[in-house]
PDB file of C-alpha atoms in Angstrom:
ATOM      1  CA  MET A   1      -0.231  -0.064   0.171  1.00  0.00           C
ATOM      2  CA  LEU A   2       1.388   3.606  -0.878  1.00  0.00           C
ATOM      3  CA  SER A   3       4.028   1.917  -2.078  1.00  0.00           C
ATOM      4  CA  PHE A   4       4.745   5.862  -4.052  1.00  0.00           C
ATOM      5  CA  LEU A   5       5.685   6.947  -0.877  1.00  0.00           C
ATOM      6  CA  GLU A   6       9.874   7.457  -0.853  1.00  0.00           C
ATOM      7  CA  PRO A   7      11.152   8.370   2.518  1.00  0.00           C
ATOM      8  CA  MET A   8      13.235  11.322   2.775  1.00  0.00           C
ATOM      9  CA  CYS A   9      15.646  12.364   5.815  1.00  0.00           C
ATOM     10  CA  LEU A  10      15.950  15.587   6.796  1.00  0.00           C
ATOM     11  CA  ALA A  11      18.681  15.096   9.213  1.00  0.00           C
ATOM     12  CA  PRO A  12      20.548  11.942   8.269  1.00  0.00           C
ATOM     13  CA  ALA A  13      23.178  12.034  11.281  1.00  0.00           C
ATOM     14  CA  ARG A  14      21.002  12.125  14.073  1.00  0.00           C
ATOM     15  CA  LYS A  15      19.653   8.359  15.582  1.00  0.00           C
ATOM     16  CA  ASN A  16      16.385   7.484  16.379  1.00  0.00           C
ATOM     17  CA  LEU A  17      14.470   9.424  13.290  1.00  0.00           C
ATOM     18  CA  LEU A  18      10.951   8.086  13.529  1.00  0.00           C
ATOM     19  CA  LEU A  19       9.610   7.516   9.495  1.00  0.00           C
ATOM     20  CA  VAL A  20       6.436   9.808   9.834  1.00  0.00           C
ATOM     21  CA  THR A  21       3.826   9.114   7.140  1.00  0.00           C
ATOM     22  CA  TRP A  22       0.101   9.982   6.590  1.00  0.00           C
ATOM     23  CA  GLY A  23      -0.770   8.021   3.998  1.00  0.00           C
ATOM     24  CA  LEU A  24      -3.721   6.141   6.683  1.00  0.00           C
ATOM     25  CA  VAL A  25      -5.134   9.830   5.804  1.00  0.00           C
ATOM     26  CA  ALA A  26      -5.942   8.154   2.175  1.00  0.00           C
ATOM     27  CA  LEU A  27      -8.363   5.880   3.739  1.00  0.00           C
ATOM     28  CA  SER A  28     -10.544   8.250   5.433  1.00  0.00           C
ATOM     29  CA  ALA A  29     -14.110   9.047   4.123  1.00  0.00           C
ATOM     30  CA  ALA A  30     -13.724  12.553   4.283  1.00  0.00           C
ATOM     31  CA  THR A  31     -14.865  14.580   0.873  1.00  0.00           C
ATOM     32  CA  PRO A  32     -11.818  16.463   0.520  1.00  0.00           C
ATOM     33  CA  THR A  33     -13.540  20.262  -0.038  1.00  0.00           C
ATOM     34  CA  PHE A  34      -9.588  21.734  -0.157  1.00  0.00           C
ATOM     35  CA  ALA A  35      -9.548  20.606  -3.430  1.00  0.00           C
ATOM     36  CA  ALA A  36     -13.410  21.614  -4.446  1.00  0.00           C
ATOM     37  CA  ASP A  37     -12.032  25.146  -3.407  1.00  0.00           C
ATOM     38  CA  LEU A  38      -9.015  24.888  -5.953  1.00  0.00           C
ATOM     39  CA  ALA A  39     -11.763  24.260  -8.675  1.00  0.00           C
ATOM     40  CA  GLY A  40     -10.678  26.403 -11.106  1.00  0.00           C
ATOM     41  CA  GLN A  41      -7.750  27.714  -9.004  1.00  0.00           C
ATOM     42  CA  LEU A  42      -3.919  26.604 -10.519  1.00  0.00           C
ATOM     43  CA  VAL A  43      -1.661  25.688  -7.905  1.00  0.00           C
ATOM     44  CA  TYR A  44       1.705  25.654  -8.290  1.00  0.00           C
ATOM     45  CA  THR A  45       4.041  23.161  -7.065  1.00  0.00           C
ATOM     46  CA  GLU A  46       7.202  24.314  -8.904  1.00  0.00           C
ATOM     47  CA  ALA A  47       8.023  27.610 -11.361  1.00  0.00           C
ATOM     48  CA  PRO A  48       6.488  27.136 -14.764  1.00  0.00           C
ATOM     49  CA  PRO A  49       9.105  26.088 -17.603  1.00  0.00           C
ATOM     50  CA  GLN A  50      11.987  28.445 -18.570  1.00  0.00           C
ATOM     51  CA  PRO A  51      12.957  29.463 -22.142  1.00  0.00           C
ATOM     52  CA  ALA A  52      15.959  28.117 -22.899  1.00  0.00           C
ATOM     53  CA  ALA A  53      18.247  30.817 -23.454  1.00  0.00           C
ATOM     54  CA  ALA A  54      16.682  31.874 -20.093  1.00  0.00           C
ATOM     55  CA  ALA A  55      17.212  28.362 -18.214  1.00  0.00           C
ATOM     56  CA  ILE A  56      17.706  29.044 -14.412  1.00  0.00           C
ATOM     57  CA  ARG A  57      19.868  26.812 -12.296  1.00  0.00           C
ATOM     58  CA  ASP A  58      17.686  24.446 -10.365  1.00  0.00           C
ATOM     59  CA  GLN A  59      18.633  24.481  -7.313  1.00  0.00           C
ATOM     60  CA  PRO A  60      17.773  21.471  -4.657  1.00  0.00           C
ATOM     61  CA  ALA A  61      17.038  23.873  -1.583  1.00  0.00           C
ATOM     62  CA  GLN A  62      14.110  25.454  -4.228  1.00  0.00           C
ATOM     63  CA  LYS A  63      12.393  22.452  -5.191  1.00  0.00           C
ATOM     64  CA  VAL A  64       8.982  21.516  -4.037  1.00  0.00           C
ATOM     65  CA  ALA A  65       7.879  18.240  -5.753  1.00  0.00           C
ATOM     66  CA  ARG A  66       9.019  16.130  -2.593  1.00  0.00           C
ATOM     67  CA  PRO A  67       8.102  12.869  -1.294  1.00  0.00           C
ATOM     68  CA  LEU A  68       4.573  12.297   1.244  1.00  0.00           C
ATOM     69  CA  THR A  69       6.939  11.014   3.665  1.00  0.00           C
ATOM     70  CA  ILE A  70       9.682  12.765   5.571  1.00  0.00           C
ATOM     71  CA  GLY A  71      11.797  10.719   8.196  1.00  0.00           C
ATOM     72  CA  LEU A  72      11.467  13.503  10.904  1.00  0.00           C
ATOM     73  CA  GLU A  73      11.122  13.126  14.587  1.00  0.00           C
ATOM     74  CA  ARG A  74       7.655  13.387  16.085  1.00  0.00           C
ATOM     75  CA  ASN A  75       8.305  16.906  17.622  1.00  0.00           C
ATOM     76  CA  MET A  76       9.530  18.141  14.041  1.00  0.00           C
ATOM     77  CA  VAL A  77       6.115  17.702  12.898  1.00  0.00           C
ATOM     78  CA  VAL A  78       3.901  20.475  11.614  1.00  0.00           C
ATOM     79  CA  GLY A  79       0.144  20.291  11.885  1.00  0.00           C
ATOM     80  CA  LEU A  80      -2.964  21.144  13.500  1.00  0.00           C
ATOM     81  CA  GLU A  81      -2.611  22.510  17.514  1.00  0.00           C
ATOM     82  CA  SER A  82       1.524  21.755  17.344  1.00  0.00           C
ATOM     83  CA  GLN A  83       3.994  24.402  18.263  1.00  0.00           C
ATOM     84  CA  ALA A  84       4.197  26.974  15.342  1.00  0.00           C
ATOM     85  CA  PRO A  85       8.242  26.669  13.934  1.00  0.00           C
ATOM     86  CA  PRO A  86      10.279  29.715  13.714  1.00  0.00           C
ATOM     87  CA  ILE A  87      10.226  31.974  11.475  1.00  0.00           C
ATOM     88  CA  LYS A  88      14.320  32.421   9.788  1.00  0.00           C
ATOM     89  CA  VAL A  89      14.736  34.384   6.775  1.00  0.00           C
ATOM     90  CA  GLU A  90      17.270  36.501   5.287  1.00  0.00           C
ATOM     91  CA  ASN A  91      15.687  39.884   4.899  1.00  0.00           C
ATOM     92  CA  TRP A  92      13.151  41.630   5.358  1.00  0.00           C
ATOM     93  CA  LEU A  93      12.070  43.516   2.359  1.00  0.00           C
ATOM     94  CA  ARG A  94       9.153  45.243   3.749  1.00  0.00           C
ATOM     95  CA  GLY A  95       7.996  45.902   7.718  1.00  0.00           C
ATOM     96  CA  GLN A  96       9.761  45.333  10.585  1.00  0.00           C
ATOM     97  CA  PRO A  97      11.691  42.274  11.397  1.00  0.00           C
ATOM     98  CA  LEU A  98       9.659  39.230  13.019  1.00  0.00           C
ATOM     99  CA  THR A  99      11.621  37.881  15.766  1.00  0.00           C
ATOM    100  CA  SER A 100       8.819  35.545  17.324  1.00  0.00           C
ATOM    101  CA  PHE A 101       5.345  35.255  17.615  1.00  0.00           C
ATOM    102  CA  GLN A 102       3.632  37.434  20.150  1.00  0.00           C
ATOM    103  CA  PRO A 103       1.421  36.106  22.743  1.00  0.00           C
ATOM    104  CA  GLY A 104      -2.200  37.358  22.017  1.00  0.00           C
ATOM    105  CA  LYS A 105      -1.845  37.741  18.230  1.00  0.00           C
ATOM    106  CA  VAL A 106      -2.816  35.675  15.636  1.00  0.00           C
ATOM    107  CA  TYR A 107      -0.563  35.254  12.736  1.00  0.00           C
ATOM    108  CA  ILE A 108      -1.269  34.626   8.932  1.00  0.00           C
ATOM    109  CA  VAL A 109       1.914  33.098   7.393  1.00  0.00           C
ATOM    110  CA  GLU A 110       1.646  33.373   3.829  1.00  0.00           C
ATOM    111  CA  PHE A 111       4.080  30.869   1.552  1.00  0.00           C
ATOM    112  CA  TRP A 112       3.976  32.647  -2.009  1.00  0.00           C
ATOM    113  CA  ALA A 113       6.241  33.441  -4.970  1.00  0.00           C
ATOM    114  CA  THR A 114       6.028  36.034  -7.730  1.00  0.00           C
ATOM    115  CA  TRP A 115       5.548  33.562 -10.854  1.00  0.00           C
ATOM    116  CA  CYS A 116       2.393  31.977  -8.979  1.00  0.00           C
ATOM    117  CA  ALA A 117      -0.741  33.826 -10.017  1.00  0.00           C
ATOM    118  CA  PRO A 118      -3.340  32.283  -7.486  1.00  0.00           C
ATOM    119  CA  CYS A 119      -0.353  33.658  -4.956  1.00  0.00           C
ATOM    120  CA  VAL A 120      -0.917  36.976  -6.521  1.00  0.00           C
ATOM    121  CA  ALA A 121      -4.446  37.361  -6.154  1.00  0.00           C
ATOM    122  CA  ALA A 122      -3.998  35.906  -2.719  1.00  0.00           C
ATOM    123  CA  LEU A 123      -1.224  38.643  -2.011  1.00  0.00           C
ATOM    124  CA  SER A 124      -3.770  41.265  -2.631  1.00  0.00           C
ATOM    125  CA  HIS A 125      -6.583  39.650  -0.487  1.00  0.00           C
ATOM    126  CA  LEU A 126      -4.431  39.890   2.265  1.00  0.00           C
ATOM    127  CA  VAL A 127      -4.025  43.825   2.011  1.00  0.00           C
ATOM    128  CA  GLN A 128      -7.747  43.545   2.679  1.00  0.00           C
ATOM    129  CA  LEU A 129      -7.765  41.246   5.457  1.00  0.00           C
ATOM    130  CA  GLN A 130      -5.092  43.239   7.439  1.00  0.00           C
ATOM    131  CA  GLU A 131      -7.023  46.239   7.098  1.00  0.00           C
ATOM    132  CA  LYS A 132      -9.901  44.534   7.974  1.00  0.00           C
ATOM    133  CA  TYR A 133      -8.646  42.581  11.232  1.00  0.00           C
ATOM    134  CA  LYS A 134      -5.602  44.879  12.456  1.00  0.00           C
ATOM    135  CA  ASP A 135      -7.363  45.757  15.573  1.00  0.00           C
ATOM    136  CA  SER A 136      -8.003  41.964  16.297  1.00  0.00           C
ATOM    137  CA  GLY A 137      -4.782  41.745  16.714  1.00  0.00           C
ATOM    138  CA  VAL A 138      -4.061  39.832  13.419  1.00  0.00           C
ATOM    139  CA  GLU A 139      -0.427  40.174  11.926  1.00  0.00           C
ATOM    140  CA  ILE A 140       0.080  38.561   8.099  1.00  0.00           C
ATOM    141  CA  VAL A 141       3.168  37.595   7.242  1.00  0.00           C
ATOM    142  CA  GLY A 142       4.465  36.832   3.330  1.00  0.00           C
ATOM    143  CA  LEU A 143       7.187  34.917   3.225  1.00  0.00           C
ATOM    144  CA  ALA A 144       8.721  34.683  -0.316  1.00  0.00           C
ATOM    145  CA  ALA A 145      10.548  31.525  -0.199  1.00  0.00           C
ATOM    146  CA  ARG A 146      10.455  30.046  -3.951  1.00  0.00           C
ATOM    147  CA  GLU A 147      11.677  32.664  -6.213  1.00  0.00           C
ATOM    148  CA  ARG A 148      13.426  31.868  -8.939  1.00  0.00           C
ATOM    149  CA  ALA A 149      16.851  34.086 -10.432  1.00  0.00           C
ATOM    150  CA  ARG A 150      20.940  32.692 -10.197  1.00  0.00           C
ATOM    151  CA  THR A 151      21.546  34.080  -7.012  1.00  0.00           C
ATOM    152  CA  ALA A 152      19.771  35.041  -3.933  1.00  0.00           C
ATOM    153  CA  ASP A 153      20.895  39.131  -4.855  1.00  0.00           C
ATOM    154  CA  GLU A 154      18.928  38.659  -8.443  1.00  0.00           C
ATOM    155  CA  ALA A 155      16.130  37.012  -6.722  1.00  0.00           C
ATOM    156  CA  ARG A 156      15.912  40.014  -4.013  1.00  0.00           C
ATOM    157  CA  SER A 157      16.093  42.857  -6.308  1.00  0.00           C
ATOM    158  CA  LYS A 158      13.523  41.529  -8.306  1.00  0.00           C
ATOM    159  CA  LEU A 159      11.433  40.321  -5.859  1.00  0.00           C
ATOM    160  CA  ASP A 160      11.538  44.335  -4.408  1.00  0.00           C
ATOM    161  CA  ALA A 161      10.904  46.033  -7.875  1.00  0.00           C
ATOM    162  CA  TRP A 162       8.073  44.021  -8.162  1.00  0.00           C
ATOM    163  CA  LEU A 163       6.469  44.719  -4.825  1.00  0.00           C
ATOM    164  CA  THR A 164       7.023  48.036  -5.626  1.00  0.00           C
ATOM    165  CA  GLU A 165       5.070  48.070  -8.728  1.00  0.00           C
ATOM    166  CA  LYS A 166       2.590  45.323  -8.106  1.00  0.00           C
ATOM    167  CA  LEU A 167       1.678  45.786  -4.117  1.00  0.00           C
ATOM    168  CA  PRO A 168       2.366  49.953  -3.718  1.00  0.00           C
ATOM    169  CA  ASN A 169      -0.120  49.686  -0.771  1.00  0.00           C
ATOM    170  CA  LEU A 170       1.149  46.514   0.912  1.00  0.00           C
ATOM    171  CA  ASN A 171       0.217  46.872   4.768  1.00  0.00           C
ATOM    172  CA  TYR A 172       2.015  43.662   6.123  1.00  0.00           C
ATOM    173  CA  ARG A 173       5.688  41.979   6.364  1.00  0.00           C
ATOM    174  CA  ILE A 174       7.503  40.523   3.642  1.00  0.00           C
ATOM    175  CA  GLY A 175      10.404  37.955   4.443  1.00  0.00           C
ATOM    176  CA  PHE A 176      12.479  36.340   1.708  1.00  0.00           C
ATOM    177  CA  ASP A 177      14.181  33.308   2.439  1.00  0.00           C
ATOM    178  CA  TYR A 178      16.842  32.076  -0.574  1.00  0.00           C
ATOM    179  CA  THR A 179      18.050  29.245   1.441  1.00  0.00           C
ATOM    180  CA  GLY A 180      15.361  26.341   1.582  1.00  0.00           C
ATOM    181  CA  GLU A 181      15.343  26.892   5.316  1.00  0.00           C
ATOM    182  CA  MET A 182      12.027  28.140   5.653  1.00  0.00           C
ATOM    183  CA  ASN A 183      10.120  25.568   3.390  1.00  0.00           C
ATOM    184  CA  LYS A 184      12.535  22.873   5.454  1.00  0.00           C
ATOM    185  CA  LEU A 185      10.714  24.320   8.778  1.00  0.00           C
ATOM    186  CA  TRP A 186       6.941  25.059   7.719  1.00  0.00           C
ATOM    187  CA  MET A 187       5.817  23.290   3.814  1.00  0.00           C
ATOM    188  CA  ASP A 188       8.044  20.088   4.327  1.00  0.00           C
ATOM    189  CA  PRO A 189       6.860  19.086   8.127  1.00  0.00           C
ATOM    190  CA  SER A 190       3.560  20.040   7.352  1.00  0.00           C
ATOM    191  CA  PHE A 191       3.104  17.901   4.155  1.00  0.00           C
ATOM    192  CA  SER A 192       2.136  20.990   2.565  1.00  0.00           C
ATOM    193  CA  VAL A 193       1.975  20.816  -1.518  1.00  0.00           C
ATOM    194  CA  GLY A 194       2.381  23.683  -3.949  1.00  0.00           C
ATOM    195  CA  ILE A 195       1.591  27.128  -3.031  1.00  0.00           C
ATOM    196  CA  PRO A 196      -0.223  29.628  -2.081  1.00  0.00           C
ATOM    197  CA  THR A 197       0.024  28.341   1.010  1.00  0.00           C
ATOM    198  CA  SER A 198      -1.510  30.073   4.480  1.00  0.00           C
ATOM    199  CA  PHE A 199      -0.742  28.778   8.256  1.00  0.00           C
ATOM    200  CA  VAL A 200      -2.484  30.506  10.705  1.00  0.00           C
ATOM    201  CA  VAL A 201      -0.899  30.866  14.165  1.00  0.00           C
ATOM    202  CA  ASP A 202      -3.174  31.441  17.072  1.00  0.00           C
ATOM    203  CA  ARG A 203      -2.935  33.435  20.051  1.00  0.00           C
ATOM    204  CA  ASP A 204      -1.156  31.060  22.119  1.00  0.00           C
ATOM    205  CA  GLY A 205       2.041  30.081  19.417  1.00  0.00           C
ATOM    206  CA  HIS A 206       0.235  26.980  17.899  1.00  0.00           C
ATOM    207  CA  ILE A 207      -0.849  26.033  14.291  1.00  0.00           C
ATOM    208  CA  ALA A 208      -4.531  26.850  14.174  1.00  0.00           C
ATOM    209  CA  PHE A 209      -4.658  26.142  10.268  1.00  0.00           C
ATOM    210  CA  ILE A 210      -3.270  24.775   7.272  1.00  0.00           C
ATOM    211  CA  GLY A 211      -4.466  25.606   3.736  1.00  0.00           C
ATOM    212  CA  PHE A 212      -5.583  27.658   0.754  1.00  0.00           C
ATOM    213  CA  PRO A 213      -5.836  31.852   1.103  1.00  0.00           C
ATOM    214  CA  THR A 214      -9.262  31.727   0.057  1.00  0.00           C
ATOM    215  CA  GLN A 215     -10.187  29.775   3.233  1.00  0.00           C
ATOM    216  CA  LEU A 216      -9.220  32.292   5.316  1.00  0.00           C
ATOM    217  CA  ASP A 217     -12.454  34.379   5.106  1.00  0.00           C
ATOM    218  CA  ASP A 218     -14.763  31.890   6.574  1.00  0.00           C
ATOM    219  CA  VAL A 219     -11.810  30.356   9.167  1.00  0.00           C
ATOM    220  CA  LEU A 220     -10.401  33.548  10.599  1.00  0.00           C
ATOM    221  CA  PRO A 221     -13.145  34.863  12.183  1.00  0.00           C
ATOM    222  CA  LYS A 222     -13.788  31.368  14.137  1.00  0.00           C
ATOM    223  CA  ILE A 223     -10.045  31.495  15.159  1.00  0.00           C
ATOM    224  CA  LEU A 224     -10.409  34.852  16.513  1.00  0.00           C
ATOM    225  CA  SER A 225     -13.443  33.685  18.335  1.00  0.00           C
ATOM    226  CA  GLY A 226     -11.426  30.693  19.661  1.00  0.00           C
ATOM    227  CA  SER A 227     -13.995  28.271  18.310  1.00  0.00           C
ATOM    228  CA  TRP A 228     -11.753  26.640  16.061  1.00  0.00           C
ATOM    229  CA  ARG A 229      -8.636  25.220  16.343  1.00  0.00           C
ATOM    230  CA  THR A 230      -9.701  22.011  18.543  1.00  0.00           C
ATOM    231  CA  SER A 231     -12.892  21.701  16.779  1.00  0.00           C
ATOM    232  CA  ASP A 232     -13.946  18.700  14.752  1.00  0.00           C
ATOM    233  CA  GLU A 233     -14.549  21.527  12.004  1.00  0.00           C
ATOM    234  CA  ALA A 234     -10.706  22.131  11.907  1.00  0.00           C
ATOM    235  CA  LYS A 235     -10.079  18.246  12.430  1.00  0.00           C
ATOM    236  CA  ALA A 236     -11.734  17.268   9.351  1.00  0.00           C
ATOM    237  CA  ALA A 237     -10.352  20.181   7.270  1.00  0.00           C
ATOM    238  CA  ASP A 238      -6.986  19.204   8.138  1.00  0.00           C
ATOM    239  CA  THR A 239      -7.597  15.854   7.481  1.00  0.00           C
ATOM    240  CA  GLU A 240      -8.847  16.848   3.864  1.00  0.00           C
ATOM    241  CA  ARG A 241      -5.817  18.494   3.484  1.00  0.00           C
ATOM    242  CA  LEU A 242      -3.890  15.571   4.187  1.00  0.00           C
ATOM    243  CA  LYS A 243      -5.625  13.433   1.679  1.00  0.00           C
ATOM    244  CA  ALA A 244      -5.896  15.935  -1.109  1.00  0.00           C
ATOM    245  CA  ASN A 245      -1.999  16.676  -0.740  1.00  0.00           C
ATOM    246  CA  ALA A 246      -1.277  13.003  -0.638  1.00  0.00           C
ATOM    247  CA  GLU A 247      -3.479  12.663  -3.847  1.00  0.00           C
ATOM    248  CA  LYS A 248      -1.354  15.302  -5.308  1.00  0.00           C
ATOM    249  CA  ARG A 249       1.881  13.962  -4.915  1.00  0.00           C
ATOM    250  CA  GLU A 250       0.678  10.789  -6.543  1.00  0.00           C
ATOM    251  CA  MET A 251      -0.228  12.835  -9.460  1.00  0.00           C
ATOM    252  CA  THR A 252       3.142  14.260  -9.416  1.00  0.00           C
ATOM    253  CA  ARG A 253       4.607  10.640  -9.208  1.00  0.00           C
ATOM    254  CA  LYS A 254       2.922   9.617 -12.340  1.00  0.00           C
ATOM    255  CA  ARG A 255       3.588  12.868 -14.591  1.00  0.00           C
ATOM    256  CA  ALA A 256       7.179  12.070 -13.415  1.00  0.00           C
ATOM    257  CA  HIS A 257       7.108   8.795 -14.845  1.00  0.00           C
TER     258      HIS A 257
END
């Protein structure tokens, strides 16, 4: 069963690693409404093909099509109700640096890239959400962790110019990471596939939601009221997310072969 799963160890030198798999999620009878939410929305798992004359070096840290199972210690898995990982970026291109999640605030951590069309639409919507919920203790953090360029300096310069042109009314932080560290801390351990992906960190520093940013309009008010994170609805949504992601990874594997 699930013979397509290939374990990948993020820390080969460590002992007593536990192979964590969400394969059993595929046995759930839940209907993946997460997938339904993406109807008509193209979710990118890697950058669009580059012209031969402008080919970009494909660095391992920037790859995002990864196996579903990852060799991890249990406390490194990121999911509903787990402690939020740290924010480690190379530069803050907009807003003040965020060193830690402050108790009492709710953070939306958004993974995106300039080459991802749904991400661009999501960023504009997040401007509206930040304005709407700024007095409720909500802070949005955009993380450009998958920009494509020959060097970090080139990626950073292109990103800065893009933000100036496309989002002049930006009202939240934007962090830039070219090392792949943020993907290893957040995306990989949460078994997330593709971008845009939103993580919501609750008032006590725990993950309350992982999913597509279009779901935030419905979920965020429930998180702010404290009725979401431990609810059956939240658990069912996360189960559906994992099942849908497993299916996407299987489709990616089939296309690769």
